[in-house]
Amino acid sequence: MPLPAQRWGAPPLLFLLLGLCCARRDPGRPRNVLLIVADDGGFESGVYNNTAINTPNLDALAQRSLIFRNAFTSVSSCSPSRASILTGLPQHQNGMYGLHQDVHHFNSFDSVRSLPLLLRQAGIRTGIIGKKHVGPEAVYPFDFAYTEENGSVLQVGRNITRIKLLVRKFLRSQEEERPFFLYVAFHDPHRCGHSQPQYGAFCEKFGNGEPGMGWIPDWKPQHYSPDQVQVPYFVQDTPAARADLAAQYTTTGRMDQGIGLVLEELNNAGFRNTTLVIYTSDNGIPFPSGRTNLYRSGTAEPLLISSPEHPSRWGQVSSAYASLLDMTPTILDWFSVPYPSYSLFGKRIVQLTGKSLLPALSLEPAWATVFASQSLHEVTMHYPMRAVQRGPLRFIHNLQNRTPFPIDQDFYVSPTFQDLLNRTQAGQPTHWNKTLHGYYYRERWELYDHSLDPTESRNLASDPRYAQVLEELRGLLLKWQWETDDPWVCVPDGVLEDKPSPQCRPLHNEL
Ligand SMILES: *[C@@H]1O[C@H](CO)[C@@H](O)[C@H](O)[C@H]1NC(C)=O
Ligand SMILES: *[C@@H]1O[C@H](CO)[C@@H](O)[C@H](O)[C@H]1NC(C)=O
Ligand SMILES: *[C@@H]1O[C@H](CO)[C@@H](O)[C@H](O)[C@H]1NC(C)=O
Ligand SMILES: *[C@@H]1O[C@H](CO)[C@@H](O)[C@H](O)[C@H]1NC(C)=O
Ligand SMILES: *[C@@H]1O[C@H](CO)[C@@H](O)[C@H](O)[C@H]1NC(C)=O
Ligand SMILES: CC(=O)N[C@H]1CO[C@H](CO)[C@@H](O)[C@@H]1O
């Protein structure tokens, strides 16, 4: 069902008549998108001012990108985040409430219109290489797919030689006139201590050429010593955590080299000048207050957007607030594909609450608000939270704060968390910014002012000076929950009744 090529590039004559407006656009060739997503990746890169790690390829991409310093995922969990990237809908609206694999078994609703579905319907070729981790298949179809569903995630997500060859295969089979959307989803730098401990805490030994580790021909492993790493403020500064971070750096370095290979393939195939390249990650790093948390440390993401048509802001840092819910509107905008009018469960018309980020590539915008919504990670980890960040203020509603904050299997066995458990049990200093008790038992409302408290150390929710701003943020958050049909909108003190019109009925449960 590809549409005529004409739709993708206006006839050259038209461009001549329009003069300089589109000089950078190669009118004979369609526009493409390459979306690169790291797995649990953070700010461990030169471009984000980490001077301890060596990431020449990300840094080079940043030289041709707008660099976002205030980009956030809407949910700090793998499948829910990937589903929100690929649908533009928060997890509570697209149905991917938690992880997709095995017993967790979460899926998006059958009638959700995802980005790959809409692009395919518009005649754009779609490809995925690496970690998919979303479903069902009918909602997330790709024309070309090498993922954990039909291969080893270590191969398609961490073996950068294999990834390079798959990208080459995709680009070689690309027709000239047809645009493409290629999604390269690295499995690096995810932990692997819970699944393949033989390769190290972060699979940092996989393919390094040592006995039993196999060999990844294109990878030159970088080694970091624990005293070299920069410990983020939310991680305890101890030998165990430092060693963990050093392993994470080595794995991040493999992904960085993989990104270099992928971009080289794009160049060699002649697509660099027609392709929008986006780099980001799905959720916070797998450390305390990182992944599965809606704190800044759990939701802030690297975001580089490299458009060959917008070189004027290349290498600049933007302070505008961006959300991963903006990915779908941005990519649809780039391809000039409209979002369709449809509803889920016969309710109101689905509206994207994100925005296209393309205007930021020309002029710094005033965007200041992003929303977040988390319900589960593993199926046992129901800990719903909703949050809004407006400028420096972050407001979090912990919907069920009377239960302890849950810990996932992968993070539980990590050296960093074991170190926190051991030290706390033994009554030793933890060198951590929090206590386990405080981490498990949270206030229902949390409000942080980053302009005074960038490490989110002081909860201002009960500070009378912030009472009015708290009410405003609460209202803003509730409005967004209603607009996005959040089933949790009445939790914890009410029940949502749909008839006669959706509203919260009081429970009188003392909350
Ligand atoms: C890195 O630090 C420099 C100097 O402080 C600053 O200008 C720049 O914006 C920072 N980059 C990012 C991505 O935050
Ligand atoms: C994975 O699926 C693709 C079709 O999308 C197919 O071409 C490829 O051979 C499959 N790979 C494996 C290892 O089965
Ligand atoms: C990585 O992929 C390449 C190419 O497919 C293969 O030759 C190599 O053995 C793989 N390395 C590992 C560690 O599996
Ligand atoms: C890409 O575009 C730039 C400027 O428009 C041009 O100088 C360069 O030769 C182009 N490169 C390729 C590979 O087409
Ligand atoms: C934690 O304590 C257990 C039991 O004593 C020990 O086996 C483990 O190595 C310790 N881990 C860390 C990171 O301290
Ligand atoms: C609660 C707490 O101890 N917060 C501290 C966390 O670390 C930063 C910087 O290391 C301090 O500024 C905070 O006060």
Coordinates of C-alpha atoms and ligand atoms in Angstrom, one line a residue:
M1 CA 0.0 0.0 0.0
P2 CA 2.9 2.5 -0.5
L3 CA 1.7 5.8 -1.7
P4 CA 3.1 7.4 -4.8
A5 CA 6.6 8.8 -4.3
Q6 CA 5.3 12.3 -5.2
R7 CA 3.8 12.7 -1.7
W8 CA 7.2 12.6 -0.1
G9 CA 9.2 15.1 -2.1
A10 CA 7.6 18.0 -3.9
P11 CA 8.5 18.2 -7.6
P12 CA 11.9 19.9 -8.0
L13 CA 10.4 22.7 -10.0
L14 CA 8.2 23.7 -7.0
F15 CA 11.3 23.9 -4.9
L16 CA 13.0 26.1 -7.4
L17 CA 10.0 28.4 -7.4
L18 CA 10.0 28.5 -3.6
G19 CA 13.6 29.6 -3.7
L20 CA 15.6 29.4 -0.6
C21 CA 13.0 28.3 1.9
C22 CA 14.0 24.6 1.6
A23 CA 17.5 24.8 0.4
R24 CA 18.8 22.2 2.8
R25 CA 16.2 19.7 1.8
D26 CA 17.1 17.4 -1.0
P27 CA 13.9 17.6 -2.9
G28 CA 14.4 14.4 -4.9
R29 CA 14.6 12.2 -1.8
P30 CA 12.1 11.3 0.9
R31 CA 12.7 12.2 4.6
N32 CA 13.5 9.4 7.0
V33 CA 13.8 8.9 10.8
L34 CA 16.3 6.9 12.8
L35 CA 15.3 6.6 16.4
I36 CA 18.0 5.3 18.7
V37 CA 16.9 4.3 22.3
A38 CA 19.2 3.2 25.1
D39 CA 18.1 0.7 27.7
D40 CA 18.3 2.3 31.2
G41 CA 20.8 4.8 29.8
G42 CA 21.4 8.1 31.6
F43 CA 23.7 11.1 31.5
E44 CA 26.9 9.1 31.4
S45 CA 28.3 10.8 28.4
G46 CA 30.6 13.7 27.5
V47 CA 27.8 15.7 25.9
Y48 CA 26.0 15.7 29.3
N49 CA 29.2 16.9 31.1
N50 CA 30.3 13.7 32.6
T51 CA 34.1 14.0 32.3
A52 CA 34.9 10.5 33.5
I53 CA 33.4 8.6 30.7
N54 CA 34.5 8.5 27.1
T55 CA 31.6 8.7 24.6
P56 CA 33.1 10.1 21.4
N57 CA 30.2 9.0 19.2
L58 CA 27.4 10.5 21.2
D59 CA 29.5 13.6 21.6
A60 CA 29.9 13.8 17.8
L61 CA 26.2 13.3 17.2
A62 CA 25.5 16.1 19.7
Q63 CA 27.6 18.4 17.5
R64 CA 24.9 18.0 14.9
S65 CA 22.0 18.0 17.3
L66 CA 20.0 20.2 19.6
I67 CA 20.8 18.9 23.1
F68 CA 17.9 18.9 25.5
R69 CA 18.8 19.3 29.2
N70 CA 15.1 19.1 30.4
A71 CA 13.8 16.0 28.7
F72 CA 11.8 13.5 30.7
T73 CA 10.2 10.1 30.2
S74 CA 6.5 10.0 31.3
V75 CA 7.1 6.6 33.0
S76 CA 10.2 5.1 34.5
S77 CA 9.8 1.5 33.4
C78 CA 10.8 -0.2 30.2
S79 CA 7.7 -1.5 28.4
P80 CA 5.5 1.3 29.6
S81 CA 8.0 3.9 28.4
R82 CA 8.6 2.2 25.0
A83 CA 4.8 2.0 24.6
S84 CA 4.5 5.7 25.4
I85 CA 7.3 6.6 23.0
L86 CA 5.6 4.6 20.2
T87 CA 2.0 5.8 20.9
G88 CA 2.3 9.3 22.3
L89 CA -0.1 8.1 25.0
P90 CA 0.8 7.7 28.7
Q91 CA 0.8 4.1 30.1
H92 CA -2.6 4.5 31.8
Q93 CA -4.1 5.5 28.4
N94 CA -2.4 3.0 26.1
G95 CA -2.8 0.1 28.5
M96 CA 0.9 -0.9 28.9
Y97 CA 0.7 -0.6 32.7
G98 CA 3.8 -2.6 33.3
L99 CA 6.4 -5.0 31.8
H100 CA 5.4 -6.9 28.7
Q101 CA 7.4 -10.2 29.1
D102 CA 6.5 -13.5 30.8
V103 CA 4.2 -13.4 33.8
H104 CA 4.0 -9.6 33.8
H105 CA 2.2 -9.8 30.4
F106 CA 1.1 -6.2 30.0
N107 CA 0.0 -5.1 26.5
S108 CA -1.4 -2.0 24.9
F109 CA -5.1 -2.0 24.1
D110 CA -5.9 -3.6 20.7
S111 CA -7.4 -0.4 19.2
V112 CA -4.4 1.9 20.0
R113 CA -3.0 3.5 16.8
S114 CA 0.7 3.4 17.3
L115 CA 3.4 5.2 15.4
P116 CA 4.6 2.2 13.4
L117 CA 1.0 1.4 12.5
L118 CA 0.3 5.0 11.3
L119 CA 3.6 5.2 9.4
R120 CA 3.0 1.9 7.7
Q121 CA -0.5 3.0 6.7
A122 CA 1.1 6.2 5.2
G123 CA 3.4 4.1 3.1
I124 CA 6.5 4.5 5.2
R125 CA 8.7 1.5 5.7
T126 CA 9.3 0.6 9.3
G127 CA 12.1 -1.4 10.9
I128 CA 13.1 -2.4 14.4
I129 CA 16.5 -3.8 15.5
G130 CA 17.0 -4.7 19.1
K131 CA 14.7 -4.7 22.1
K132 CA 11.0 -4.4 21.3
H133 CA 9.4 -5.3 24.7
V134 CA 5.9 -4.1 23.7
G135 CA 2.8 -5.8 22.3
P136 CA 0.5 -7.0 20.9
E137 CA 2.0 -7.5 17.5
A138 CA -1.0 -6.0 15.8
V139 CA -0.6 -2.7 17.6
Y140 CA 3.2 -2.5 17.0
P141 CA 3.8 -4.0 13.5
F142 CA 7.2 -3.5 11.8
D143 CA 8.0 -4.4 8.3
F144 CA 11.6 -5.4 9.2
A145 CA 12.1 -6.9 12.7
Y146 CA 15.1 -8.4 14.4
T147 CA 14.2 -8.4 18.1
E148 CA 14.1 -10.6 21.2
E149 CA 10.9 -12.0 19.8
N150 CA 12.8 -13.9 17.1
G151 CA 16.4 -13.9 18.3
S152 CA 18.7 -13.4 21.2
V153 CA 18.4 -10.0 22.8
L154 CA 22.2 -10.1 23.5
Q155 CA 22.8 -10.4 19.8
V156 CA 20.3 -7.8 18.5
G157 CA 20.7 -5.5 21.5
R158 CA 24.3 -5.7 22.6
N159 CA 26.4 -7.2 19.9
I160 CA 27.3 -4.0 18.0
T161 CA 28.8 -5.9 15.0
R162 CA 25.5 -7.8 14.6
I163 CA 23.6 -4.5 15.0
K164 CA 25.8 -2.9 12.4
L165 CA 25.1 -5.7 9.9
L166 CA 21.4 -5.6 10.5
V167 CA 21.3 -1.8 9.9
R168 CA 23.2 -2.4 6.7
K169 CA 20.7 -5.1 5.7
F170 CA 17.8 -2.8 6.3
L171 CA 19.3 0.2 4.4
R172 CA 20.5 -2.0 1.5
S173 CA 16.9 -3.2 1.0
Q174 CA 15.6 0.3 1.1
E175 CA 13.9 1.6 -2.0
E176 CA 15.0 5.0 -3.1
E177 CA 11.6 6.7 -3.3
R178 CA 10.2 5.3 -0.1
P179 CA 10.7 7.0 3.3
F180 CA 11.7 4.9 6.3
F181 CA 11.4 4.8 10.1
L182 CA 14.2 2.8 11.6
Y183 CA 14.1 2.1 15.4
V184 CA 17.4 0.9 16.8
A185 CA 16.8 -0.2 20.4
F186 CA 20.0 -1.1 22.2
H187 CA 19.8 -3.4 25.2
D188 CA 22.9 -1.7 26.5
P189 CA 23.5 -0.4 29.2
H190 CA 20.9 -2.5 31.0
R191 CA 21.9 -4.6 34.0
C192 CA 22.3 -8.3 33.4
G193 CA 23.3 -9.6 36.9
H194 CA 19.9 -11.2 37.4
S195 CA 19.7 -12.9 34.0
Q196 CA 23.3 -13.6 32.7
P197 CA 25.5 -13.0 35.7
Q198 CA 28.4 -14.8 33.9
Y199 CA 28.9 -11.6 31.8
G200 CA 29.0 -9.2 34.8
A201 CA 26.6 -6.9 36.5
F202 CA 26.0 -4.9 33.2
C203 CA 27.0 -7.6 30.7
E204 CA 30.2 -5.5 30.5
K205 CA 32.2 -8.7 29.7
F206 CA 29.9 -10.0 26.9
G207 CA 32.0 -10.1 23.7
N208 CA 35.2 -8.7 25.2
G209 CA 37.3 -11.6 23.8
E210 CA 38.2 -13.1 27.2
P211 CA 37.8 -16.9 27.6
G212 CA 34.1 -17.8 27.5
M213 CA 32.9 -14.3 26.8
G214 CA 32.9 -14.4 23.0
W215 CA 34.1 -11.7 20.7
I216 CA 32.4 -8.6 19.3
P217 CA 34.8 -7.7 16.5
D218 CA 33.9 -4.0 16.3
W219 CA 34.1 -3.3 20.0
K220 CA 37.1 -1.9 21.7
P221 CA 36.2 -2.3 25.4
Q222 CA 37.0 0.7 27.7
H223 CA 37.8 -0.1 31.3
Y224 CA 37.1 2.2 34.2
S225 CA 38.3 1.8 37.7
P226 CA 35.9 2.5 40.6
D227 CA 37.8 5.6 41.7
Q228 CA 37.4 7.1 38.2
V229 CA 33.5 7.2 38.1
Q230 CA 31.4 10.2 39.0
V231 CA 28.8 9.1 41.6
P232 CA 25.4 10.7 41.1
Y233 CA 24.0 12.5 44.2
F234 CA 21.2 9.9 44.5
V235 CA 23.7 6.9 44.7
Q236 CA 25.7 6.1 47.8
D237 CA 29.4 6.8 47.5
T238 CA 30.8 3.4 48.5
P239 CA 33.2 0.9 46.8
A240 CA 30.4 -1.4 45.8
A241 CA 28.4 1.3 44.1
R242 CA 31.5 2.7 42.4
A243 CA 32.4 -0.7 41.0
D244 CA 28.8 -1.1 39.8
L245 CA 29.0 2.3 38.0
A246 CA 32.4 1.4 36.5
A247 CA 30.8 -1.7 34.9
Q248 CA 27.9 0.5 33.7
Y249 CA 30.4 2.8 32.0
T250 CA 32.0 0.0 30.1
T251 CA 28.6 -1.1 28.8
T252 CA 27.6 2.5 27.9
G253 CA 30.9 2.7 26.0
R254 CA 29.9 -0.4 23.9
M255 CA 26.6 1.3 23.0
D256 CA 28.4 4.5 22.2
Q257 CA 30.6 2.6 19.7
G258 CA 27.5 0.9 18.4
I259 CA 25.9 4.3 17.7
G260 CA 29.0 5.3 15.8
L261 CA 28.6 2.2 13.6
V262 CA 24.9 2.7 13.0
L263 CA 25.5 6.4 11.9
E264 CA 28.4 5.3 9.7
E265 CA 26.0 2.8 8.0
L266 CA 23.5 5.7 7.5
N267 CA 26.2 7.8 6.0
N268 CA 27.6 5.1 3.7
A269 CA 24.1 4.4 2.4
G270 CA 23.7 8.1 1.6
F271 CA 20.9 8.8 4.0
R272 CA 22.5 11.1 6.5
N273 CA 21.3 14.2 4.8
T274 CA 17.6 13.1 4.7
T275 CA 17.3 11.5 8.0
L276 CA 16.2 12.9 11.4
V277 CA 18.2 11.2 14.0
I278 CA 16.9 11.0 17.6
Y279 CA 18.8 9.6 20.6
T280 CA 17.2 9.1 24.0
S281 CA 16.6 6.4 26.7
D282 CA 13.6 4.8 28.1
N283 CA 13.9 5.4 31.9
G284 CA 16.2 6.3 34.7
I285 CA 19.4 4.4 35.5
P286 CA 19.0 1.2 37.5
F287 CA 20.1 2.7 40.8
P288 CA 18.2 3.9 43.9
S289 CA 15.8 6.8 43.1
G290 CA 16.4 6.0 39.4
R291 CA 14.4 3.5 37.4
T292 CA 10.8 2.9 38.7
N293 CA 10.8 6.3 40.4
L294 CA 9.2 9.5 39.3
Y295 CA 11.9 11.7 40.9
R296 CA 14.0 13.8 38.5
S297 CA 16.7 11.1 38.9
G298 CA 14.2 8.4 37.6
T299 CA 12.7 10.4 34.8
A300 CA 15.2 12.8 33.3
E301 CA 16.5 11.5 30.0
P302 CA 19.2 12.4 27.5
L303 CA 17.7 13.7 24.3
L304 CA 19.6 14.6 21.1
I305 CA 17.7 15.6 18.0
S306 CA 19.7 15.9 14.8
S307 CA 18.0 17.3 11.8
P308 CA 20.0 17.7 8.6
E309 CA 17.6 20.5 7.7
H310 CA 18.1 22.6 10.8
P311 CA 21.8 23.2 11.4
S312 CA 21.4 26.6 13.0
R313 CA 21.1 25.2 16.5
W314 CA 23.5 22.3 16.1
G315 CA 25.5 21.8 19.3
Q316 CA 23.3 24.1 21.3
V317 CA 21.7 23.1 24.6
S318 CA 18.0 23.7 25.0
S319 CA 16.3 24.3 28.4
A320 CA 12.9 23.7 27.0
Y321 CA 10.9 20.9 28.7
A322 CA 10.4 17.9 26.5
S323 CA 8.7 14.6 27.1
L324 CA 9.1 11.3 25.5
L325 CA 5.3 11.7 24.9
D326 CA 6.5 14.2 22.3
M327 CA 8.3 11.5 20.2
T328 CA 5.2 10.4 18.3
P329 CA 3.9 13.9 17.5
T330 CA 7.5 14.9 16.5
I331 CA 7.9 12.0 14.1
L332 CA 4.4 12.4 12.6
D333 CA 5.2 16.0 12.1
W334 CA 8.5 15.2 10.3
F335 CA 6.6 12.9 7.9
S336 CA 3.6 15.2 7.7
V337 CA 1.3 12.3 8.7
P338 CA -1.8 13.5 10.6
Y339 CA -2.9 11.8 13.8
P340 CA -6.2 10.0 13.1
S341 CA -9.5 10.7 14.8
Y342 CA -10.6 7.6 16.8
S343 CA -11.7 6.6 20.3
L344 CA -10.8 3.8 22.7
F345 CA -13.7 1.9 24.3
G346 CA -16.2 4.2 22.6
K347 CA -15.2 7.1 24.8
R348 CA -14.0 10.5 23.8
I349 CA -11.7 11.1 20.8
V350 CA -8.1 10.3 21.7
Q351 CA -5.9 13.4 21.8
L352 CA -2.2 13.4 22.0
T353 CA -1.1 15.6 24.9
G354 CA 2.5 15.8 23.7
K355 CA 3.8 18.3 21.1
S356 CA 6.1 18.2 18.0
L357 CA 9.6 19.2 19.1
L358 CA 10.6 20.3 15.6
P359 CA 10.0 24.0 16.2
A360 CA 12.7 23.9 18.9
L361 CA 15.2 23.1 16.2
S362 CA 14.9 26.6 14.9
L363 CA 14.0 28.7 17.9
E364 CA 14.2 28.2 21.6
P365 CA 10.6 27.6 22.8
A366 CA 9.1 28.4 26.2
W367 CA 7.9 24.9 27.0
A368 CA 7.9 24.4 30.8
T369 CA 5.5 21.5 31.7
V370 CA 5.8 17.7 31.5
F371 CA 3.6 15.0 33.0
A372 CA 4.4 11.5 34.3
S373 CA 2.3 8.5 35.2
Q374 CA 3.5 5.2 36.5
S375 CA 1.4 2.3 37.7
L376 CA 3.5 -0.9 37.8
H377 CA 6.9 -2.3 36.7
E378 CA 6.8 -6.0 37.5
V379 CA 3.3 -7.3 38.0
T380 CA 3.8 -7.4 41.8
M381 CA 4.9 -3.8 41.8
H382 CA 1.7 -1.9 41.9
Y383 CA 2.8 1.5 43.2
P384 CA 0.8 4.1 41.2
M385 CA 2.3 7.6 41.1
R386 CA 1.3 10.7 39.0
A387 CA 3.6 13.7 38.6
V388 CA 3.9 17.1 36.9
Q389 CA 6.9 19.2 36.5
R390 CA 6.4 22.9 35.8
G391 CA 9.6 24.8 35.5
P392 CA 11.7 24.0 38.6
L393 CA 8.8 22.6 40.6
R394 CA 8.2 18.9 40.6
F395 CA 5.0 17.6 42.2
I396 CA 4.4 13.9 42.8
H397 CA 1.2 12.2 44.0
N398 CA 2.0 8.8 45.5
L399 CA -1.5 7.2 45.2
Q400 CA -0.9 4.3 47.5
N401 CA 1.9 5.5 49.8
R402 CA 0.8 3.4 52.7
T403 CA 2.5 0.3 51.2
P404 CA 6.2 0.2 50.9
F405 CA 7.8 1.3 47.6
P406 CA 8.5 -2.0 45.7
I407 CA 11.9 -3.2 44.5
D408 CA 12.3 -5.1 41.2
Q409 CA 14.2 -8.4 40.8
D410 CA 17.0 -7.0 38.7
F411 CA 17.8 -4.0 41.0
Y412 CA 17.4 -6.2 44.1
V413 CA 20.4 -8.4 43.3
S414 CA 22.5 -5.5 42.1
P415 CA 25.7 -4.8 44.1
T416 CA 24.5 -1.3 44.8
F417 CA 21.2 -2.4 46.4
Q418 CA 22.8 -5.3 48.3
D419 CA 25.3 -2.9 49.7
L420 CA 22.5 -0.6 51.0
L421 CA 20.8 -3.6 52.5
N422 CA 23.9 -4.9 54.1
R423 CA 25.0 -1.6 55.5
T424 CA 21.6 -0.8 56.8
Q425 CA 21.2 -4.2 58.5
A426 CA 24.7 -3.9 60.0
G427 CA 24.1 -0.4 61.3
Q428 CA 27.0 0.9 59.2
P429 CA 27.1 4.3 57.5
T430 CA 25.4 4.0 54.1
H431 CA 26.9 7.1 52.5
W432 CA 23.6 7.5 50.9
N433 CA 21.3 10.6 50.7
K434 CA 18.3 8.6 52.0
T435 CA 17.5 5.9 54.4
L436 CA 15.9 2.6 53.4
H437 CA 13.0 3.5 55.6
G438 CA 12.5 6.8 53.9
Y439 CA 12.8 5.2 50.5
Y440 CA 10.2 2.6 51.2
Y441 CA 7.7 4.8 53.1
R442 CA 6.9 8.0 51.2
E443 CA 4.6 10.9 51.8
R444 CA 1.4 11.0 49.7
W445 CA 2.4 14.4 48.3
E446 CA 5.9 15.4 47.4
L447 CA 6.9 18.8 46.1
Y448 CA 10.4 19.8 45.2
D449 CA 11.8 23.2 44.1
H450 CA 14.8 22.5 41.9
S451 CA 15.8 26.1 41.9
L452 CA 16.7 25.8 45.6
D453 CA 17.1 22.1 46.0
P454 CA 18.3 20.3 42.9
T455 CA 18.8 17.0 44.7
E456 CA 15.1 16.8 45.8
S457 CA 16.1 16.6 49.5
R458 CA 13.3 18.8 51.0
N459 CA 9.7 17.9 50.5
L460 CA 7.8 21.2 50.5
A461 CA 4.3 19.8 50.2
S462 CA 3.3 20.8 53.7
D463 CA 5.2 24.2 53.6
P464 CA 2.5 26.9 53.8
R465 CA 4.5 29.1 51.5
Y466 CA 4.0 26.6 48.7
A467 CA 0.3 25.9 49.5
Q468 CA -1.1 27.8 46.5
V469 CA 1.4 26.5 44.0
L470 CA 0.7 23.0 45.3
E471 CA -3.0 23.5 44.7
E472 CA -2.3 24.7 41.1
L473 CA -0.1 21.8 40.3
R474 CA -2.6 19.4 41.8
G475 CA -5.3 20.9 39.6
L476 CA -3.0 20.7 36.5
L477 CA -2.2 17.1 37.1
L478 CA -5.8 16.1 37.7
K479 CA -6.9 17.9 34.5
W480 CA -4.3 15.9 32.6
Q481 CA -5.5 12.7 34.2
W482 CA -9.1 13.3 33.1
E483 CA -8.0 14.4 29.6
T484 CA -6.1 11.1 29.2
D485 CA -8.8 8.9 30.7
D486 CA -6.7 7.8 33.6
P487 CA -8.5 4.8 35.3
W488 CA -6.7 5.8 38.6
V489 CA -8.0 9.3 38.6
C490 CA -10.1 8.9 41.8
V491 CA -7.5 6.8 43.7
P492 CA -7.0 6.6 46.7
D493 CA -10.1 8.2 48.2
G494 CA -12.8 7.7 45.6
V495 CA -14.2 5.3 43.0
L496 CA -14.5 6.2 39.4
E497 CA -18.1 5.7 38.1
D498 CA -18.6 6.2 34.4
K499 CA -22.4 6.6 34.5
P500 CA -24.2 9.0 34.2
S501 CA -21.0 10.9 33.6
P502 CA -17.5 10.1 34.7
Q503 CA -16.9 11.2 38.3
C504 CA -15.3 10.3 41.6
R505 CA -17.6 9.0 44.3
P506 CA -16.2 9.4 47.8
L507 CA -15.1 6.4 49.8
H508 CA -14.8 8.0 53.2
N509 CA -11.7 5.9 53.8
E510 CA -10.0 8.6 56.0
L511 CA -7.6 9.6 53.2
Ligands
LIG1 C1 27.6 21.5 30.3 O1 28.3 22.5 31.1 C2 28.4 23.7 30.4 C3 29.2 24.6 31.3 O2 28.7 24.7 32.6 C4 27.0 24.3 30.2 O3 27.1 25.5 29.4 C5 26.2 23.2 29.3 O4 24.9 23.7 29.1 C6 26.2 21.9 30.0 N1 25.6 20.9 29.1 C7 24.4 20.3 29.4 C8 23.9 19.3 28.3 O5 23.8 20.4 30.4
LIG2 C1 13.2 -12.4 12.4 O1 12.1 -11.9 11.7 C2 12.4 -11.4 10.4 C3 11.2 -10.9 9.8 O2 10.9 -9.7 10.3 C4 13.1 -12.5 9.6 O3 13.5 -11.9 8.3 C5 14.3 -13.0 10.3 O4 14.9 -14.0 9.6 C6 13.9 -13.5 11.7 N1 15.1 -13.9 12.4 C7 15.2 -15.0 13.0 C8 16.5 -15.3 13.7 O5 14.3 -15.9 13.0
LIG3 C1 28.6 -10.8 17.3 O1 28.1 -10.9 16.0 C2 29.1 -11.3 15.0 C3 28.5 -11.1 13.7 O2 27.2 -11.8 13.6 C4 29.6 -12.7 15.4 O3 30.6 -13.0 14.5 C5 30.2 -12.7 16.8 O4 30.5 -14.0 17.1 C6 29.1 -12.2 17.8 N1 29.7 -12.1 19.1 C7 29.2 -12.6 20.2 C8 29.9 -12.4 21.5 O5 28.2 -13.3 20.2
LIG4 C1 24.7 17.1 2.8 O1 24.3 18.4 2.8 C2 25.3 19.4 2.9 C3 24.8 20.8 2.9 O2 23.5 20.8 2.4 C4 26.3 19.1 1.7 O3 27.4 20.0 1.8 C5 26.8 17.7 1.7 O4 27.6 17.5 0.6 C6 25.6 16.7 1.7 N1 26.2 15.4 1.9 C7 25.7 14.4 1.3 C8 26.4 13.0 1.6 O5 24.8 14.4 0.5
LIG5 C1 26.0 -8.4 51.4 O1 26.1 -9.4 52.3 C2 26.0 -10.7 51.8 C3 25.9 -11.6 53.0 O2 26.8 -11.4 54.0 C4 27.3 -10.9 51.1 O3 27.3 -12.2 50.5 C5 27.4 -9.9 49.9 O4 28.6 -10.1 49.3 C6 27.3 -8.5 50.5 N1 27.1 -7.6 49.3 C7 27.6 -6.4 49.3 C8 27.5 -5.7 48.0 O5 28.1 -5.9 50.2
LIG6 C1 18.9 14.6 52.3 C2 20.4 14.9 51.9 O1 21.3 14.5 52.6 N1 20.5 15.5 50.8 C3 21.9 15.8 50.2 C4 22.1 15.0 49.0 O2 23.4 15.3 48.4 C5 23.5 16.6 48.0 C6 24.8 16.9 47.3 O3 25.7 15.8 47.5 C7 23.3 17.6 49.2 O4 23.3 18.9 48.7 C8 21.9 17.3 49.8 O5 21.7 18.1 50.9

